[in-house]
Every structure is written in structure tokens, then in C-alpha cells.
Tab-separated table of C-alpha atoms in Angstrom:
chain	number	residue	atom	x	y	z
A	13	UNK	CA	0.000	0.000	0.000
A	14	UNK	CA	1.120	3.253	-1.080
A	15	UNK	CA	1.993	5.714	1.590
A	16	UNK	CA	-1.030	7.627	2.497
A	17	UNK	CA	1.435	10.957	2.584
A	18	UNK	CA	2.526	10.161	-1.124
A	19	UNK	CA	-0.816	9.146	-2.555
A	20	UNK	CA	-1.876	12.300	-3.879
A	21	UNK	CA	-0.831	13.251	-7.472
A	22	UNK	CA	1.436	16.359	-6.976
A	23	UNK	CA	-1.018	19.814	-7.385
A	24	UNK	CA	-0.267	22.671	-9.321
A	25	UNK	CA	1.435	25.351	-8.306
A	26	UNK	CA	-1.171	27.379	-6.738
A	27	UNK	CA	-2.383	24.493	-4.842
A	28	UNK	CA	0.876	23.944	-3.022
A	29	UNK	CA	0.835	26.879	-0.532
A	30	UNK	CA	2.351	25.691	3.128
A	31	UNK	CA	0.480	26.515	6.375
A	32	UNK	CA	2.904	28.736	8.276
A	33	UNK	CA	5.756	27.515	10.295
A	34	UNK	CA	5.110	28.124	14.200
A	35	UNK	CA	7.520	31.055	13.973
A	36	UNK	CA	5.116	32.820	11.753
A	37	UNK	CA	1.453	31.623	13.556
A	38	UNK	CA	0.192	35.127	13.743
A	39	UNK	CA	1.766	36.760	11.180
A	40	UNK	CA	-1.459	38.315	10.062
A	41	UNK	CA	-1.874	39.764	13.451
A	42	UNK	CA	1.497	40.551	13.820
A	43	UNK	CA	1.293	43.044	10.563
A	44	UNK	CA	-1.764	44.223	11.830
A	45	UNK	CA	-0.910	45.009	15.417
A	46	UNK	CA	2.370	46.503	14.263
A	47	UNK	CA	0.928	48.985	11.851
A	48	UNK	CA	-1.975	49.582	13.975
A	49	UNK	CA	0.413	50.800	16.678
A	50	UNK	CA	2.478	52.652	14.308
A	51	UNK	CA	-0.750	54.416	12.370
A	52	UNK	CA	-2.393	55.552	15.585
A	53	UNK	CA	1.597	57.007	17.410
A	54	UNK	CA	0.964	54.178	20.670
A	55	UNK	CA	4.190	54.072	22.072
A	56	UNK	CA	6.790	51.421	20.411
A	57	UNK	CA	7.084	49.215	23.655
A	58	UNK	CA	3.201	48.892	23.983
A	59	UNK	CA	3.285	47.434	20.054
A	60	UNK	CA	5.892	44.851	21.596
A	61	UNK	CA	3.961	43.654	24.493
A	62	UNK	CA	0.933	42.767	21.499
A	63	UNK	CA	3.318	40.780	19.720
A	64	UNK	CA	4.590	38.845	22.833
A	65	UNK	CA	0.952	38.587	23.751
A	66	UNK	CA	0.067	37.231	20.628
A	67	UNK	CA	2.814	34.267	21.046
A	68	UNK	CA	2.104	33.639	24.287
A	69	UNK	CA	-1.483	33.114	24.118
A	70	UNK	CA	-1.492	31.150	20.726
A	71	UNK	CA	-0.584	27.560	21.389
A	72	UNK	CA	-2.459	25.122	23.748
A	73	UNK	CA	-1.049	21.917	25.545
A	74	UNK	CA	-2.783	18.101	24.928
A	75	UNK	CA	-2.656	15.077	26.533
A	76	UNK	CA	-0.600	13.995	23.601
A	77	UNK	CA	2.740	15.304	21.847
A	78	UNK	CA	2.686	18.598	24.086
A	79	UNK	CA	2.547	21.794	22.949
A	80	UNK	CA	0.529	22.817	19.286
A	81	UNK	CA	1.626	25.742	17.858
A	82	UNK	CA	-1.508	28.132	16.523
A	83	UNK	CA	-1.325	27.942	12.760
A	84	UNK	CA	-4.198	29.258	10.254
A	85	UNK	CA	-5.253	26.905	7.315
A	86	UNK	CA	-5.204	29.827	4.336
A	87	UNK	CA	-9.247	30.588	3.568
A	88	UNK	CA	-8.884	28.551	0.294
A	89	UNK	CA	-7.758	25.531	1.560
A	90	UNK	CA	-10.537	25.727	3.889
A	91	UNK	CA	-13.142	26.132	1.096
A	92	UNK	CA	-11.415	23.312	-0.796
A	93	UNK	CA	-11.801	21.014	2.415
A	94	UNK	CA	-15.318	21.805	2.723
A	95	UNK	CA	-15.979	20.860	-0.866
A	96	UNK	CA	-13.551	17.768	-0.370
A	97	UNK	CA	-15.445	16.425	2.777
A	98	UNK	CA	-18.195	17.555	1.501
A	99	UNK	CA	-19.860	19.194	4.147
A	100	UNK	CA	-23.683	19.260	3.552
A	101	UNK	CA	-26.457	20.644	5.477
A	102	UNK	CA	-27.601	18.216	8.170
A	103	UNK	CA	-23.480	17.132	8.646
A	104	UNK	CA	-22.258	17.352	12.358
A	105	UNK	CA	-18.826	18.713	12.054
A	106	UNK	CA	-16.092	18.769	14.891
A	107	UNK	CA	-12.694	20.825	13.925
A	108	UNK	CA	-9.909	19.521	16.667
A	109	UNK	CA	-7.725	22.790	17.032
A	110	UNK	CA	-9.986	25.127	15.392
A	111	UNK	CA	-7.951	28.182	15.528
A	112	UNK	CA	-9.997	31.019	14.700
A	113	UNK	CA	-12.898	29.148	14.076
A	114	UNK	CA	-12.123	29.500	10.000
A	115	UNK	CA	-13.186	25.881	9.168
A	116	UNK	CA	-16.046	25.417	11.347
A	117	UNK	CA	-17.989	29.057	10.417
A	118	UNK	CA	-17.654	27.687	6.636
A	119	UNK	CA	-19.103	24.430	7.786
A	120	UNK	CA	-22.234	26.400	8.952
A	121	UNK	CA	-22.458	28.382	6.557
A	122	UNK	CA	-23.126	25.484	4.352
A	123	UNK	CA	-25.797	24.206	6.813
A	124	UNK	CA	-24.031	21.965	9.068
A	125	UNK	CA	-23.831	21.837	13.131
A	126	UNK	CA	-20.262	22.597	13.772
A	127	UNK	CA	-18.410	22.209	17.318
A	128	UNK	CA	-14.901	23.676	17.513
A	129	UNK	CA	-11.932	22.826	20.351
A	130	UNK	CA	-9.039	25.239	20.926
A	131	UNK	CA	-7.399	25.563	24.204
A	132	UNK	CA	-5.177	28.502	23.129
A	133	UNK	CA	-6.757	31.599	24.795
A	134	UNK	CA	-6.196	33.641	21.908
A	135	UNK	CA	-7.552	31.381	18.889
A	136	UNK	CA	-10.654	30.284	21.349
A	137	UNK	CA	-11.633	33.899	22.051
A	138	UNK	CA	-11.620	34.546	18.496
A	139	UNK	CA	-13.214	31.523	17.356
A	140	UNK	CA	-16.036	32.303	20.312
A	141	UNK	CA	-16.395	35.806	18.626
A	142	UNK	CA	-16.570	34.880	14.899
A	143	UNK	CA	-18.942	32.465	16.292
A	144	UNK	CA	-21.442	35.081	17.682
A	145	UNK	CA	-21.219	37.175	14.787
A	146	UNK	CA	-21.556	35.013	11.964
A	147	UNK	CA	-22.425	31.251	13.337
A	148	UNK	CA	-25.913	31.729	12.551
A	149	UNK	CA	-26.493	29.648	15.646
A	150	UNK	CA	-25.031	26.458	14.222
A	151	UNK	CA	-21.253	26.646	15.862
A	152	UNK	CA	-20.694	25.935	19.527
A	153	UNK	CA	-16.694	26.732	20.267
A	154	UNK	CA	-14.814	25.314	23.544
A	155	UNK	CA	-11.689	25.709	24.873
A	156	UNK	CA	-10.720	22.190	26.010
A	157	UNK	CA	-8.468	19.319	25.171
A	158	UNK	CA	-10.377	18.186	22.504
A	159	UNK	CA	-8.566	14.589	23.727
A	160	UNK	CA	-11.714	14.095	26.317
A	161	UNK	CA	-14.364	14.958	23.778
A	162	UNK	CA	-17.128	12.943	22.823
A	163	UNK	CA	-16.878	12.619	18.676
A	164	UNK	CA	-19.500	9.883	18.415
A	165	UNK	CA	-22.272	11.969	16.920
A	166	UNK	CA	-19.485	13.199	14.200
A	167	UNK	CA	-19.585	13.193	10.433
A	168	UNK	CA	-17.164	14.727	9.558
A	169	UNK	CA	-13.694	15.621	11.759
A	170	UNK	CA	-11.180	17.592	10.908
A	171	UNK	CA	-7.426	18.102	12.195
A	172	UNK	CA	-4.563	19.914	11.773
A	173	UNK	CA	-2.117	17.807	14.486
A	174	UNK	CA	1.307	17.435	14.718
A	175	UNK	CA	2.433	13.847	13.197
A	176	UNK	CA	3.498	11.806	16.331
A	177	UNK	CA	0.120	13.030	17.639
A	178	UNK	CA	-1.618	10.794	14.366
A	179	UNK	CA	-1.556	7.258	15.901
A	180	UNK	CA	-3.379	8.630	19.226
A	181	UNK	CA	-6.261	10.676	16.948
A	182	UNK	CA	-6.650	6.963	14.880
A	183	UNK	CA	-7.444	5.052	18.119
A	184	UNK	CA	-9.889	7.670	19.267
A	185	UNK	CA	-11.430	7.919	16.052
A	186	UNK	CA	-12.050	4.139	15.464
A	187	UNK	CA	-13.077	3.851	19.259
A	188	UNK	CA	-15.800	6.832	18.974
A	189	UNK	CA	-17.196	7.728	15.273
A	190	UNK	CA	-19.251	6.029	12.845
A	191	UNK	CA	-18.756	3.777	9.922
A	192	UNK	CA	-19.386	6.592	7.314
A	193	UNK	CA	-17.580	9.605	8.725
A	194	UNK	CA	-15.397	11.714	6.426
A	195	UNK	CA	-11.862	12.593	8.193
A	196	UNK	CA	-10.362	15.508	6.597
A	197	UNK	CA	-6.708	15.620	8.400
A	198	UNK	CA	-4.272	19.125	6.422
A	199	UNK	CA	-0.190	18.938	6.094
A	200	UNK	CA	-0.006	15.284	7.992
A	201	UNK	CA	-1.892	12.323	7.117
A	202	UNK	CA	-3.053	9.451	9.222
A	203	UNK	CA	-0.049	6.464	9.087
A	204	UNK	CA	-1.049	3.482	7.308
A	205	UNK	CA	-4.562	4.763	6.550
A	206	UNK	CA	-5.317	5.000	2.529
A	207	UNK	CA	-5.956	8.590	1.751
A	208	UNK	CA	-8.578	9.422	-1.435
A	209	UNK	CA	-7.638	11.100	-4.195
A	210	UNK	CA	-7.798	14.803	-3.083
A	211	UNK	CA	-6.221	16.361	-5.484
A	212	UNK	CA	-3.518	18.000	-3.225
A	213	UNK	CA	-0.661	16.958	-1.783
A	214	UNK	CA	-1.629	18.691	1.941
A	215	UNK	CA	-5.109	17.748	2.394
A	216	UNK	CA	-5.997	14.240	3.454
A	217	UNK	CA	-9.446	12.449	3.263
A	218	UNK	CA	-10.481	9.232	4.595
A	219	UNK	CA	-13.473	7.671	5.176
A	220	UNK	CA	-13.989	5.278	8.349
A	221	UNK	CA	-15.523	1.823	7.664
A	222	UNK	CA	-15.304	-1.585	9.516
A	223	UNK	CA	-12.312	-2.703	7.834
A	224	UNK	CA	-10.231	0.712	8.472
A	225	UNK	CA	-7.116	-0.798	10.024
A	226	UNK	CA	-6.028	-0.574	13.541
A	227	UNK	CA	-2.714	1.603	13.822
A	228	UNK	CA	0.494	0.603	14.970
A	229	UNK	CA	3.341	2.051	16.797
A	230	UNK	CA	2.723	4.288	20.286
């Protein structure tokens, strides 16, 4: 079996845009805060203490593989997920690390329940906001280790974890979702698990039946 990280046909060149390394998380905010600041003459040293806020508040601890760096999906790889899932009205979608709540708002937006986990202060109060203004009542956003959840009622699940975090998400998954659910995992795939055809070489789908194999290794 082909490795599920290699079985993607490589994309075009537009398609292959990285996530951002943990050095450059907030970037966005980063630029913003900075000229911001700068614009409006606040003193140079408050500007600073945003950016070390901003890194100290964006990454969360799990029970597994420690610390995950806060790291936004680019908005259209998130529309591309959505269509690759798909998401569909009536679809009960759970987003482990949701960030700034990106992924999940689309989901509703589309018609689906969506539940989002972040325990990063900053991402969660975010999320929790963009959720209020433009969940339209379908996104619920919590800031817990998304380790202890319940994902049975799950359709669709999607993750952005760091790779020796992988095997740990494939025993949960096969222990709590249903034969059916669409797993939509960006940058790592699941090891040993067939990936579909996605048509890029960061975005993984797989589909959990009864013979999806058991994974090996810690």
C-alpha cells in the first residue's frame, strides 16, 4: 500500500501553498498590530507587548505530543476542504484545534452543526467571537483538550495535528465515530490509513468503515 502521505498526485502550483511555520502563527496579526500601533503614534514598547501577547497566548497543551503551535489553514484551503469532505447541510462537524474558528464558520455556513476545540486563549476567544457574529447559531466553540471529547455523533472531523500526535487521533477515532464519517486531516496524514484522491498533496481524506485498520506504533 502506497503511503497515504505520497498518494496524492502532486497539485499545481497554486495548490501547493504551506500553512505557516510556528515562527510565523500570527503573522497576520502581527502586521496588523504593528501597523496599527504605528498608524495611531501608541508608544513602540506597547506594540511589543501585542506581539509577545500574541505568542504567548497562541498555542495550547494536549494530553498527547505537548505543545501545538496556533497555525491558520489559508481561507482557500478551507473552502477546498469543505468541498472535499463535503460538508452538507444536516453534517455534524467537529474541527480539533480550530484556531480562529475559520473551518467550522464555513461548515455552517453550508448548513451543518459545527463544534470547535481550541485551548489557546487567543484562537478560542476569536473563534467564540466569529462564532457570535456570523455562526448563525449552528457553531458551539470550547476551549478544552479536545482529547476528552465525545466525537461519536461526528460526520465529519477535521485536524490539523502534529504527526506523532496521528496514531493517538486513529485510536480515538475508530473507538468513537461512525462507519461513514469523512476525516479531513491538512499537512499530515493518518499512518497506514489510505488517503482518497484529493487532489492535493496537503489535504488528506479518509473515510472510516469496519475494515479501516487498527494503527500501529505508540
Amino acid at each position: 500500500m502506497r503511503n497515504a502521505n505520497a498518494c496524492v498526485p502532486p497539485p499545481p502550483p497554486a495548490a501547493r501553498r504551506r500553512h505557516p511555520c510556528p515562527s510565523m502563527a500570527a503573522t497576520e496579526l502581527h502586521v496588523l498590530g504593528y501597523a496599527l500601533g504605528i498608524g495611531l503614534g501608541v508608544p513602540i514598547g506597547m506594540v511589543l507587548l501585542y506581539l509577545v501577547l500574541v505568542h504567548s497566548f497562541s498555542s495550547g497543551n494536549d494530553s498527547f505530543g505537548g505543545s501545538i503551535p496556533y497555525a491558520w489553514t489559508p481561507s482557500d484551503r478551507v473552502n477546498r476542504m469543505l468541498d472535499i469532505a463535503p460538508v452538507l447541510k444536516g453534517d455534524i462537524v467537529y474541527d480539533l484545534g480550530c484556531g480562529d474558528g475559520r473551518f467550522i464558520l464555513g461548515a455552517a455556513s453550508r448548513g451543518a452543526q459545527a463544534v470547535g476545540y481550541d485551548l489557546a486563549w487567543f484562537p478560542y476567544a476569536q473563534a467564540r467571537f466569529c462564532a457570535l457574529l456570523f455562526g448563525q447559531g449552528r457553531v458551539r466553540v470550547e476551549r478544552r483538550d479536545f482529547w476528552h471529547a465525545d466525537l461519536s455523533s461526528a460526520t465529519v472531523v477535521c485536524v490539523f495535528l502534529l504527526p506523532q500526535q496521528m496514531v493517538h487521533l486513529q485510536r480515538k477515532l475508530l473507538r468513537e465515530v461512525s462507519p461513514g464519517c469523512r476525516i479531513l486531516a491538512y499537512r499530515y496524514g493518518l499512518p497506514g490509513w489510505q488517503s482518497q484522491d484529493t487532489g492535493y498533496n496537503d489535504v488528506f481524506k479518509y473515510v472510516i468503515g469496519k475494515g479501516t485498520p487498527e494503527p500501529k506504533g505508540d
